[in-house]
XYZ file of C-alpha atoms in Angstrom:
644
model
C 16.136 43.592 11.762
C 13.699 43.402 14.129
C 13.366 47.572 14.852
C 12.183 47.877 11.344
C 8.921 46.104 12.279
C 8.078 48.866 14.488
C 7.573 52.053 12.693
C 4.128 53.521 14.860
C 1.158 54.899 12.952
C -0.548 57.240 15.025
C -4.067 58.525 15.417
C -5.310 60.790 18.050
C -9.151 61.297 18.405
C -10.280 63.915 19.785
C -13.148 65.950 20.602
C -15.350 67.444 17.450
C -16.050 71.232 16.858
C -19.763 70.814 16.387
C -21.929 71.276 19.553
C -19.455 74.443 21.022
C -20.274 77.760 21.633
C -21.630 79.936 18.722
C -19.996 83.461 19.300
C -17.418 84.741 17.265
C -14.150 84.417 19.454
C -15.201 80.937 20.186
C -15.979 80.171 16.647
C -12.309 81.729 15.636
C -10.570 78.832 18.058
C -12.334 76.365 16.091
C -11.263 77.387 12.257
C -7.917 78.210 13.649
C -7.568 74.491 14.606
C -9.479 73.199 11.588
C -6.745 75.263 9.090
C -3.746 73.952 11.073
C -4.972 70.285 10.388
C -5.485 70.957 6.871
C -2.286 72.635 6.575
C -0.973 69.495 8.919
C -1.974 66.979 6.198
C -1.188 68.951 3.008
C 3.016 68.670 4.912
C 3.030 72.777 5.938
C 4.443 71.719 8.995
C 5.259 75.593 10.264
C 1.812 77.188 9.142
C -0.093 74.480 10.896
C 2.073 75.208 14.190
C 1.308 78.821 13.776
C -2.356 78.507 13.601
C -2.093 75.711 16.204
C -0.052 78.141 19.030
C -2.602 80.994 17.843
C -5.603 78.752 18.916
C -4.352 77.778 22.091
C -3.294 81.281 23.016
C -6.599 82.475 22.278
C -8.303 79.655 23.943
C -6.653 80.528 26.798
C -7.616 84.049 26.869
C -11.051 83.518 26.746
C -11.015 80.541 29.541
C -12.265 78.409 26.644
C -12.140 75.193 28.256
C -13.717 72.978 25.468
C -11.581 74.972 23.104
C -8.751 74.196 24.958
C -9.075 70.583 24.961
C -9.817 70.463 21.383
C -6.314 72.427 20.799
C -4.404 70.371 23.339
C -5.461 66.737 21.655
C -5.052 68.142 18.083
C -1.656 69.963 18.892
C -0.366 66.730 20.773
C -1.112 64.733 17.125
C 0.790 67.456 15.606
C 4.211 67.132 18.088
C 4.214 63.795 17.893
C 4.044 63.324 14.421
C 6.989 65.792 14.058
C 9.101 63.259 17.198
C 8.530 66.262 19.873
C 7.885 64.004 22.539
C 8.523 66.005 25.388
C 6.404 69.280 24.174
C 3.185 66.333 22.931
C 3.551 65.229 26.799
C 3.473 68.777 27.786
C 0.308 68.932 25.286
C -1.411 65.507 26.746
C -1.156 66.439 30.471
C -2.965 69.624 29.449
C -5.549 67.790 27.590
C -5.721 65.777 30.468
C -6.359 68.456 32.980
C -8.985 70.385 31.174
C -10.906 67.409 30.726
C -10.902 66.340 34.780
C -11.862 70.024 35.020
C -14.623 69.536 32.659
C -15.041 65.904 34.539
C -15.295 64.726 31.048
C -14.352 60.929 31.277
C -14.109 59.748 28.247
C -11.599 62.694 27.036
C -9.675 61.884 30.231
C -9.579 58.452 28.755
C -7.970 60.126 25.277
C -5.302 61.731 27.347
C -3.959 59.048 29.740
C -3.793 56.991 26.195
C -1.724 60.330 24.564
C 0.091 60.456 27.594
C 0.960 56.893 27.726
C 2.242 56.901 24.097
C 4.929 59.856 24.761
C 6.118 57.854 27.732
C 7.051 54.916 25.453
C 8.467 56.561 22.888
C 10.605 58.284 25.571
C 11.581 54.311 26.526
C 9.588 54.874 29.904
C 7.552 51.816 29.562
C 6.170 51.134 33.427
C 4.831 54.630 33.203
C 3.341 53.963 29.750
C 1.848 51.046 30.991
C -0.006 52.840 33.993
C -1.278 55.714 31.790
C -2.962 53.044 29.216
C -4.358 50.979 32.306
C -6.226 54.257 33.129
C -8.001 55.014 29.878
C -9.204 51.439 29.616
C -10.761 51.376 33.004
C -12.615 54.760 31.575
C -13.433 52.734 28.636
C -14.633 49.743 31.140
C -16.747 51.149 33.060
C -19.169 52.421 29.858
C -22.059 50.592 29.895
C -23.959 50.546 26.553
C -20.861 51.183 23.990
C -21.586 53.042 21.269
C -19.725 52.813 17.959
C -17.336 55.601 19.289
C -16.939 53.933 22.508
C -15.978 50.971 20.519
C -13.823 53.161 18.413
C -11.802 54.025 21.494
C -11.493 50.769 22.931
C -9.727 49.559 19.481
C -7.494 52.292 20.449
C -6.250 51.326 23.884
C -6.218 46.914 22.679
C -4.189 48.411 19.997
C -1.317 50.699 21.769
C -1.954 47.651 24.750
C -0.030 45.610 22.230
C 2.459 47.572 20.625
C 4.048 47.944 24.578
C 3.558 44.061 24.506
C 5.629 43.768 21.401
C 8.334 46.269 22.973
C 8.538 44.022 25.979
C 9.348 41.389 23.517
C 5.944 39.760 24.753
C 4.832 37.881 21.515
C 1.890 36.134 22.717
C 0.094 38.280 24.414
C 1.185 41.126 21.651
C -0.795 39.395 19.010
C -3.389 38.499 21.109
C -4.785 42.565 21.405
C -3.980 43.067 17.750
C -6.460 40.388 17.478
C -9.108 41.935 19.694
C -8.503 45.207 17.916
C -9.006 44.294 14.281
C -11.709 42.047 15.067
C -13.394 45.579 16.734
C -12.368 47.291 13.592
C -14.016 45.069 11.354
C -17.472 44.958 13.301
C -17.113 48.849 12.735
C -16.240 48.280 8.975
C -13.270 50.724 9.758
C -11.165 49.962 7.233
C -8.673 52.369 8.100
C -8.327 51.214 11.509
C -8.238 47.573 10.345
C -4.949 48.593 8.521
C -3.789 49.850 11.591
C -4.413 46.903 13.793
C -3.146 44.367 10.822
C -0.021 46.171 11.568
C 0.314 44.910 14.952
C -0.701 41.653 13.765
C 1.927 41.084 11.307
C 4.804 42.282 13.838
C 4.005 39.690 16.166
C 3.749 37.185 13.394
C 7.223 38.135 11.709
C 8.839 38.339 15.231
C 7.305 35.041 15.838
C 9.200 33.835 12.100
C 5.529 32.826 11.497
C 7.064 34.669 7.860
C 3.907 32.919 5.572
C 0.928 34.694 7.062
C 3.296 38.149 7.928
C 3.682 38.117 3.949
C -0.121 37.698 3.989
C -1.061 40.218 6.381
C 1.418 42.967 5.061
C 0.022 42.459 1.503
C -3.423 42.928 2.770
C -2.149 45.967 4.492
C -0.469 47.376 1.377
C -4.047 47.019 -0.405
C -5.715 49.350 2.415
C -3.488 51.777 2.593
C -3.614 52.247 -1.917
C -7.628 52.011 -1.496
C -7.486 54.913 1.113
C -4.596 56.983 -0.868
C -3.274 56.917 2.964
C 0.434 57.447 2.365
C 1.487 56.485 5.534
C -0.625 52.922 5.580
C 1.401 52.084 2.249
C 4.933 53.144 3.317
C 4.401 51.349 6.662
C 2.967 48.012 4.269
C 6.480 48.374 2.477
C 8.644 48.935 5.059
C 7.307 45.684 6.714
C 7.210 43.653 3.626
C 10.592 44.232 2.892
C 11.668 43.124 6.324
C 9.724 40.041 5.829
C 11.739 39.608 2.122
C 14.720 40.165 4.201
C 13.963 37.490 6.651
C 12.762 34.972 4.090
C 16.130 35.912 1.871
C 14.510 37.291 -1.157
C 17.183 40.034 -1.038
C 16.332 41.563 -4.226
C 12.497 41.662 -3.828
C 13.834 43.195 -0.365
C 15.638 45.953 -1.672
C 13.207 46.885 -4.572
C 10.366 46.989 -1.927
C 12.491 49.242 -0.168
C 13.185 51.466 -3.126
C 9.377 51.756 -3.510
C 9.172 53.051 0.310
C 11.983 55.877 -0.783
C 9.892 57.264 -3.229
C 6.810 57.922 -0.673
C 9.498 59.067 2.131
C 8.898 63.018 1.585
C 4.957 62.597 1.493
C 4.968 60.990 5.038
C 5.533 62.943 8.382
C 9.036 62.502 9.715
C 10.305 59.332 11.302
C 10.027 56.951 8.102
C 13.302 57.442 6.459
C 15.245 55.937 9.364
C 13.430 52.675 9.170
C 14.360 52.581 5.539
C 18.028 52.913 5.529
C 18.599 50.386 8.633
C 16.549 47.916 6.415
C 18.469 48.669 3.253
C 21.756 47.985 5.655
C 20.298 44.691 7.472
C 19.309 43.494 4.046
C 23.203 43.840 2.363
C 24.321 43.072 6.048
C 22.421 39.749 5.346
C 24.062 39.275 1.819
C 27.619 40.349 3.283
C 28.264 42.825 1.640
C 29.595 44.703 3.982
C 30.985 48.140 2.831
C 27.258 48.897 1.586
C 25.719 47.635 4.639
C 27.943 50.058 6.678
C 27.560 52.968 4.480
C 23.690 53.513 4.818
C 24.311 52.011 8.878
C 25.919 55.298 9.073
C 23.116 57.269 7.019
C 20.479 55.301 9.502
C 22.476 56.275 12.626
C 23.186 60.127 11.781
C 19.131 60.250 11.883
C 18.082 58.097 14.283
C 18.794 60.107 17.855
C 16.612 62.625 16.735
C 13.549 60.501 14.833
C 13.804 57.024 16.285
C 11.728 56.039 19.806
C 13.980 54.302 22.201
C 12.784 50.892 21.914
C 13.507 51.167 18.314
C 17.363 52.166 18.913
C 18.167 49.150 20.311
C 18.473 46.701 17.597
C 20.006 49.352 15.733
C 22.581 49.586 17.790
C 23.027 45.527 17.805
C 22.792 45.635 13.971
C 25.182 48.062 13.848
C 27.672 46.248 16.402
C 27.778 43.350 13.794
C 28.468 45.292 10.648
C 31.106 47.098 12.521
C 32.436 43.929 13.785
C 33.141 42.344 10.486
C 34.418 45.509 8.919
C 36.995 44.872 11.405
C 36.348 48.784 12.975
C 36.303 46.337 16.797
C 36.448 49.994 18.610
C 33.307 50.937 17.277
C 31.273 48.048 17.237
C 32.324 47.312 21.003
C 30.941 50.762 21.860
C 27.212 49.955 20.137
C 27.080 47.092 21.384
C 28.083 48.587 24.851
C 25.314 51.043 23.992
C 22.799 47.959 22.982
C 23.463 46.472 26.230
C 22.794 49.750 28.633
C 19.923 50.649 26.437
C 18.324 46.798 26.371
C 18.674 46.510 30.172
C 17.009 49.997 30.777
C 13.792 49.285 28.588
C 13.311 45.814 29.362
C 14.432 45.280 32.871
C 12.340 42.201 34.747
C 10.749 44.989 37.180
C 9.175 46.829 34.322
C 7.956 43.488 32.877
C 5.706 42.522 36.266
C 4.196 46.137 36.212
C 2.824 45.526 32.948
C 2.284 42.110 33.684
C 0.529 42.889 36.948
C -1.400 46.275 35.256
C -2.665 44.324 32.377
C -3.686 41.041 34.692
C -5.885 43.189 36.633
C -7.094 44.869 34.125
C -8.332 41.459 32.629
C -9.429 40.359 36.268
C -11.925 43.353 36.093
C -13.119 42.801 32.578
C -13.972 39.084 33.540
C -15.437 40.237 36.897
C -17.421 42.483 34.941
C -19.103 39.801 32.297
C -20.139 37.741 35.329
C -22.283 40.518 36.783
C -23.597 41.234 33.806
C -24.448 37.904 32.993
C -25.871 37.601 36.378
C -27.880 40.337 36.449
C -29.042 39.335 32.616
C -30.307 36.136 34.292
C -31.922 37.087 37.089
C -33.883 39.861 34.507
C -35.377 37.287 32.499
C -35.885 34.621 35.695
C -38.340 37.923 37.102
C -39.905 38.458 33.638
C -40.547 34.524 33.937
C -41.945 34.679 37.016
C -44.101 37.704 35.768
C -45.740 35.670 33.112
C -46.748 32.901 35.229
C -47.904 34.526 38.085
C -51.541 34.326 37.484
C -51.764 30.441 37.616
C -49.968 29.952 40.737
C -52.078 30.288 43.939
C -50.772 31.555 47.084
C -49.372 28.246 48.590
C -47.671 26.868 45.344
C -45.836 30.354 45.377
C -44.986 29.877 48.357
C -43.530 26.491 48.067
C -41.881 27.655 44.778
C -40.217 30.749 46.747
C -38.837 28.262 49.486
C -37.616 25.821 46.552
C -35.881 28.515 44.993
C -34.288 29.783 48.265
C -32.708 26.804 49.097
C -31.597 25.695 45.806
C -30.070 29.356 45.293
C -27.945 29.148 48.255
C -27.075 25.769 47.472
C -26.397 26.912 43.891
C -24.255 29.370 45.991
C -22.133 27.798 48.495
C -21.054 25.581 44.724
C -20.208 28.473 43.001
C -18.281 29.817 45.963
C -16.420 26.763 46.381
C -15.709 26.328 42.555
C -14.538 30.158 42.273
C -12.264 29.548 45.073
C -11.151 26.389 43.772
C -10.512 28.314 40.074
C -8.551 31.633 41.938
C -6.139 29.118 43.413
C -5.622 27.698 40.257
C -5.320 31.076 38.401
C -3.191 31.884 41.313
C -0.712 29.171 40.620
C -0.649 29.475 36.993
C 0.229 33.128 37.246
C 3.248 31.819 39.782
C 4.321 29.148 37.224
C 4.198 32.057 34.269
C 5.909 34.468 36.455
C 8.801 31.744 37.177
C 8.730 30.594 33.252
C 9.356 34.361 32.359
C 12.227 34.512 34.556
C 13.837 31.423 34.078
C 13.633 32.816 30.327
C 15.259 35.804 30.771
C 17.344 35.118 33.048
C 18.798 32.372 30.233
C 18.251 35.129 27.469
C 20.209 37.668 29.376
C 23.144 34.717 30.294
C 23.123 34.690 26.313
C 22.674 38.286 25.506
C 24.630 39.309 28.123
C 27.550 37.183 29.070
C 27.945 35.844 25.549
C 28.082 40.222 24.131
C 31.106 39.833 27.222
C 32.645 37.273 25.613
C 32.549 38.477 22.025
C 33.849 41.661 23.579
C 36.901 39.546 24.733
C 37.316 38.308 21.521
C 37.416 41.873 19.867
C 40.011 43.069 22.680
C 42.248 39.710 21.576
C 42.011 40.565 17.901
C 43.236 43.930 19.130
C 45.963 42.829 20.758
C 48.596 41.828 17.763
C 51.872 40.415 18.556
C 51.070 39.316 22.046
C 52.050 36.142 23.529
C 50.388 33.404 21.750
C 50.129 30.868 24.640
C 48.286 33.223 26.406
C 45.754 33.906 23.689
C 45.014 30.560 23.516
C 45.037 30.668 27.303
C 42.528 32.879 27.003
C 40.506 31.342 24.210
C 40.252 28.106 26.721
C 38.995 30.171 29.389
C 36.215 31.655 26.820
C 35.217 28.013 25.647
C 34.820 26.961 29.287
C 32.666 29.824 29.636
C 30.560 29.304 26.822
C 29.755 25.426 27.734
C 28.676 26.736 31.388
C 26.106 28.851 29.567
C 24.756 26.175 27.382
C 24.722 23.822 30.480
C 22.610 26.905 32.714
C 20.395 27.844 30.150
C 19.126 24.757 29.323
C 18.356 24.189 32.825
C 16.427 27.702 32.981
C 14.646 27.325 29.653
C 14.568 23.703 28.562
C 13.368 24.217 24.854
C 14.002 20.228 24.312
C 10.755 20.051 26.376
C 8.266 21.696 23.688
C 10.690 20.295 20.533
C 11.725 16.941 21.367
C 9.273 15.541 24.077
C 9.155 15.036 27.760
C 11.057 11.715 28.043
C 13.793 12.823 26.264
C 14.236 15.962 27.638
C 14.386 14.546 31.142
C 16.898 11.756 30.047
C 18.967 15.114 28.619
C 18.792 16.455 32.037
C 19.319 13.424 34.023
C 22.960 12.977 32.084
C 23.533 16.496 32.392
C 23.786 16.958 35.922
C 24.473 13.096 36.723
C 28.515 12.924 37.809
C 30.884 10.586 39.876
C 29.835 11.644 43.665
C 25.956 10.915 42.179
C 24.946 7.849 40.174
C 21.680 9.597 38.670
C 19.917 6.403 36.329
C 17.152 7.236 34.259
C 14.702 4.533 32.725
C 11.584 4.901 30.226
C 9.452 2.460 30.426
C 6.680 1.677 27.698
C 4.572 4.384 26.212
C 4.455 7.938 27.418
C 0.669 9.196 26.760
C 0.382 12.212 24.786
C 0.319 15.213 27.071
C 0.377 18.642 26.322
C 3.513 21.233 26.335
C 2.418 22.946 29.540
C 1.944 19.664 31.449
C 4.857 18.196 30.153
C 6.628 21.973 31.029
C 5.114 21.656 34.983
C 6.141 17.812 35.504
C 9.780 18.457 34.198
C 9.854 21.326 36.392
C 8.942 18.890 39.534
C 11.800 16.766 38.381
C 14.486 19.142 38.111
C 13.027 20.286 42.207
C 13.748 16.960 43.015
C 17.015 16.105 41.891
C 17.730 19.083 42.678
C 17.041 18.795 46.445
C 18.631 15.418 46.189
C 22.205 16.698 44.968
C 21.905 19.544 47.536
C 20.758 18.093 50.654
C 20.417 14.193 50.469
C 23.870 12.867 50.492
C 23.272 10.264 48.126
C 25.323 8.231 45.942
C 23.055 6.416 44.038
C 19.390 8.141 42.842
C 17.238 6.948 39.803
C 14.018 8.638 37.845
C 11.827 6.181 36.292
C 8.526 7.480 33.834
C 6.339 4.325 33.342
C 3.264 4.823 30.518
C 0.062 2.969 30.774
C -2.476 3.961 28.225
C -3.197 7.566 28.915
C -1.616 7.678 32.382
C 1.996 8.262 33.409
C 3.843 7.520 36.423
C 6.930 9.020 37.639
C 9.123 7.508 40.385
C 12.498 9.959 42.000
C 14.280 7.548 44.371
C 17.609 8.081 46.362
C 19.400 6.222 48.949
C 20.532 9.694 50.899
C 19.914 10.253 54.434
C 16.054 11.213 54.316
C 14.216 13.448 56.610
C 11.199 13.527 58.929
C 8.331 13.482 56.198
C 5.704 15.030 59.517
C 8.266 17.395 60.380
C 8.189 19.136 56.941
C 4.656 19.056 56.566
C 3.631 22.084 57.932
C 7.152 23.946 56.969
C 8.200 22.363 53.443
C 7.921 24.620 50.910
C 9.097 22.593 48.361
C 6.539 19.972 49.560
C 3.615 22.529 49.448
C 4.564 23.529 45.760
C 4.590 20.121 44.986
C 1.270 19.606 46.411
C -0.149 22.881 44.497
C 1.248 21.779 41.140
C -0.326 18.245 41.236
C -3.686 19.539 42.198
C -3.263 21.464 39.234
C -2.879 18.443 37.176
C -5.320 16.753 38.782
C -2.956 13.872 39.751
C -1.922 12.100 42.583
C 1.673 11.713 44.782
C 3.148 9.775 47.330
C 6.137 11.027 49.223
C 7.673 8.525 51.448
C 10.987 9.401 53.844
C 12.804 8.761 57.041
C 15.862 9.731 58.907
C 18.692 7.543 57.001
C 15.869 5.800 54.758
C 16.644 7.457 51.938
C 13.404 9.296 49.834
C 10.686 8.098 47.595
C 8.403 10.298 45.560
C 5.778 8.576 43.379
C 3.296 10.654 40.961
C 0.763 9.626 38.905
C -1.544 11.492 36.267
C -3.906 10.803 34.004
C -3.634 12.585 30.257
C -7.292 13.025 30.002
C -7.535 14.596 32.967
C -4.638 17.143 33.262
C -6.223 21.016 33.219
C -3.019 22.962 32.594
C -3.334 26.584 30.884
C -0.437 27.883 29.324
C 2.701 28.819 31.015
C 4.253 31.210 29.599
C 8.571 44.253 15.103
C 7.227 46.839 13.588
C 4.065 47.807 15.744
C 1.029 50.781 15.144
C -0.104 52.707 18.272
C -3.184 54.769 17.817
C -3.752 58.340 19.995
C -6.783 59.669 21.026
């Protein structure tokens, strides 16, 4: 199951006792925290608290600020570790509001980034998302980064994509675990490069890239027995035998697990959980049933209290399934019931744009940055230029070579404003297109998710139901079947997979029989070779297609309409005719929406269209594109998070 890939392995950094105050009360705050963090990792979970809650109280007493903030970061670790989420909050907002006291950025960075990891383990993802924005625009706006700064920034890329991956957002998951192990191994961390392999393997195994998970989690495994880091290793087993799992090398799968059990007590809490819902999807997977069940049950007694909310929900799935089959329908109609509320809370399409939207600014201001810099980097060593050659220029040459360079700068200018323009409107539109992508795919995820868990609730209530009419069951059972096919029929329309499988031409002829029926004679003709394009060109043209005959079945009238793709070398023409009842092609111009989209999405091809109509004419849209030329970008788990 999925929720086994996402066990978190956290580390908070926080602020050093060395440089503090060198009288004795102060001096007593620091040992007190420096014994509750070796009592912390020897397991003496109570004597650490004790000596963690007598720090902070005397902290407080003395209105030891830096003391203070060293308690609140460690003490946060300490909660968290122990799934106190609501007290490490508590903990993080103090941290947090000693250090804008102290108008000590970079520690305000460390707590928006604790803060942010107690919202999503609490499920609230938005707010985790605006808490993590905040400590990388600290660590932004840094200058010359040290190797600490650099440290940090891991950090943030590295809990960045662990909310990716709970947002089910694959792509740009792996991408920050990329960013943050390449960080880690510039710093020769190779702790931290354990931590952000993690990340990387999730995305890969969600991704059923299963070869290079294997890969990854084995590298992983040989960190974490280097380091004698207990928690590295179990987390290396835990995903390995999830990868076994999904490549159906059950009994590798279960030994690996076995191996995990036996490290379970040396490990803060949280691991166990992970371990018995992996031992149950693994017999789950081999049928066995009864077994699977029996540690479901085991898994479930412990996971309200140790399990983050995005992990419970493919818990509760997995258990819906086992139920299911074990025939207990009242039970597995209630997890799933509870998969459903759960799956819609975390990963509702309003929380998706916030992080979307926080983490495309966030990139807009990184990018915006590098181009200053650059600038500014180029103008230093044009002045250090014109330093050295200063002497053999006489007045009037300057002069002339001052003009030169005024005119060709603004020049140089009015280009570059016209290009940047030219490259936001594109950006522009391919955030538009990714934004409709995502929700044409989940809106056809939840049709199958949703409606289809509706459905298979059905068929639990009919099993129920013994000894009622049998006509009506298969009534019933008709009425289900019906349902189903509508499904299909939608979400292929939303999310047209045939177009990045099986090719463009074919997945337009698919469309083209799909919706063509008796009151519209839609023809559809390929003629010669298609050039070679690539999936996000082929994803924007079939796109313009479905718009078309689309408007033609809603407002043309027609009888008859036909879409012809013609190949010539590397360019490809597309021609959507009907014989409906037109429109006013001038009219539209300034108030066609549709037309304006059309317009936007060609000139981001870089391709050409015709649209010829008239009142009772009937339509005629012609485009044309060249392969070489087309521009498009693309359109559209167990992870680590690391504290500071």
């Amino acid at each position: 199951m999925r929720y086994l890939l996402f066990l978190c392995l956290a580390l908070f950094i926080v602020d050093n006792a060395k440089g503090q105050p060198a009288t004795n009360d102060t001096a007593r705050v620091h040992q007190l925290i420096e014994s509750a963090r070796e009592k912390q990792q020897q397991g003496l979970a109570e004597a650490a608290e004790r000596d963690f809650r007598q720090a902070g109280e005397l902290a407080e007493q003395l209105n030891f600020d830096r003391g203070l903030q060293l308690y609140a970061g460690y003490y946060c670790v300490f909660l968290y570790q122990q799934v106190r989420y609501e007290e490490a909050l508590h903990m993080g907002q103090l941290q947090l509001e000693v250090s804008e006291r102290l108008d000590d950025k970079p520690r305000m960075g460390y707590a928006y980034n604790n803060i942010s990891l107690q919202y999503q383990a609490q499920g609230k993802l938005r707010q985790a998302a605006e808490f993590l924005m905040k400590a990388l625009e600290i660590s932004s706006e840094i200058e010359s980064l040290t190797p600490r700064d650099r440290s940090d920034r891991r950090k943030y890329y590295n809990n960045l994509s662990s909310l990716l991956l709970d947002m089910d957002d694959l792509e740009k998951g792996k991408e920050y675990a990329l960013q943050a192990l390449e960080i880690a191994e510039e710093l020769q961390d190779t702790l931290a490069m354990g931590r952000s392999l993690v990340n990387v393997l999730v995305a890969e195994a969600m991704a059923d890239d299963l070869n290079a998970a294997e890969l990854h989690g084995l590298q992983l495994l040989a960190i974490g027995q280097s380091l004698n880091d207990i928690q590295t290793e179990l987390t290396a087993y835990i995903n390995l035998s999830d990868i076994y799992r999904r490549q159906k090398r059950y009994p590798l799968a279960l030994e690996t697990y076995q191996k995990a059990l036996g490290l379970v007590q040396k490990a803060p809490p949280g691991n166990e959980v992970y371990i018995l819902s992996g031992i149950s999807s693994v017999y789950k997977d081999m049928a066995a049933y009864g077994q699977a069940n029996a540690y479901f049950d085991r898994a479930l007694a412990l996971a309200e209290m140790e399990l983050t909310k995005p992990k419970l929900i493919e818990l509760y799935l997995s258990g819906a399934e086992i139920k299911e089959r074990m025939r207990a329908y009242q039970e597995a109609l209630l997890l799933r019931k509870q998969y459903e509320q759960l799956n819609d809370s975390l990963r509702n399409q309003e929380t998706h744009n916030t992080i979307q939207e926080l983490e495309v600014k966030y990139q807009t201001s990184e990018k915006e940055k590098a181009l200053a810099e650059r600038d500014l980097k180029i103008s230093e060593q044009r002045s250090e230029l014109e330093r050295m050659n200063k002497w053999i220029v006489v007045a009037v040459a300057l002069l002339v070579l001052l003009t030169i360079l005024l005119l060709s700068g603004r020049l140089i200018n009015q280009q570059k404003r016209k290009t940047a323009a030219s490259e936001q409107a594109n950006r522009l539109l391919e955030a538009q297109l990714l934004g409709e992508e995502t929700e044409r795919a989940r809106t056809a995820r939840e049709l199958h998710d949703g409606v289809a868990s509706i459905l298979s609730a059905a068929k639990l209530h009919i099993h129920a139901r013994n000894g009622e009419d049998a006509a009506a069951q298969a009534l019933v059972g008709e009425l289900i079947e019906t349902a189903v096919q509508e499904i299909r029929n939608i979400s292929h329309n939303l999310a047209p997979e045939i177009v990045l499988n099986e090719g463009f031409a074919q997945a337009v002829q698919e469309f083209c029989r799909r919706v063509n029926h008796p009151g519209l004679q839609l023809e559809c003709y390929v003629v010669g070779e298609l050039p070679k394009l690539d999936k996000n060109t082929e994803l924007i043209l079939y796109r313009i297609i479905q718009e078309a005959v689309t408007n033609t079945m809603k407002h043309a009238e027609a009888t008859e309409s036909i879409v012809q793709l013609v190949g010539e070398g590397t360019r490809l023409s597309i021609t959507i005719e009907d014989n409906g009842k037109g429109f006013d092609l001038q009219q539209l111009k300034h108030t066609g929406i549709g037309l304006h989209n059309l317009s936007s999405r060609m000139q981001l091809l870089r391709g050409s269209h015709e649209i010829h109509s008239a009142p009772r004419k009937g339509t005629s849209i012609y485009i044309e594109i060249d392969a070489l030329h087309t521009t498009s970008q693309p359109v559209g788990k167990l992870e680590t998070q690391d504290f500071v």
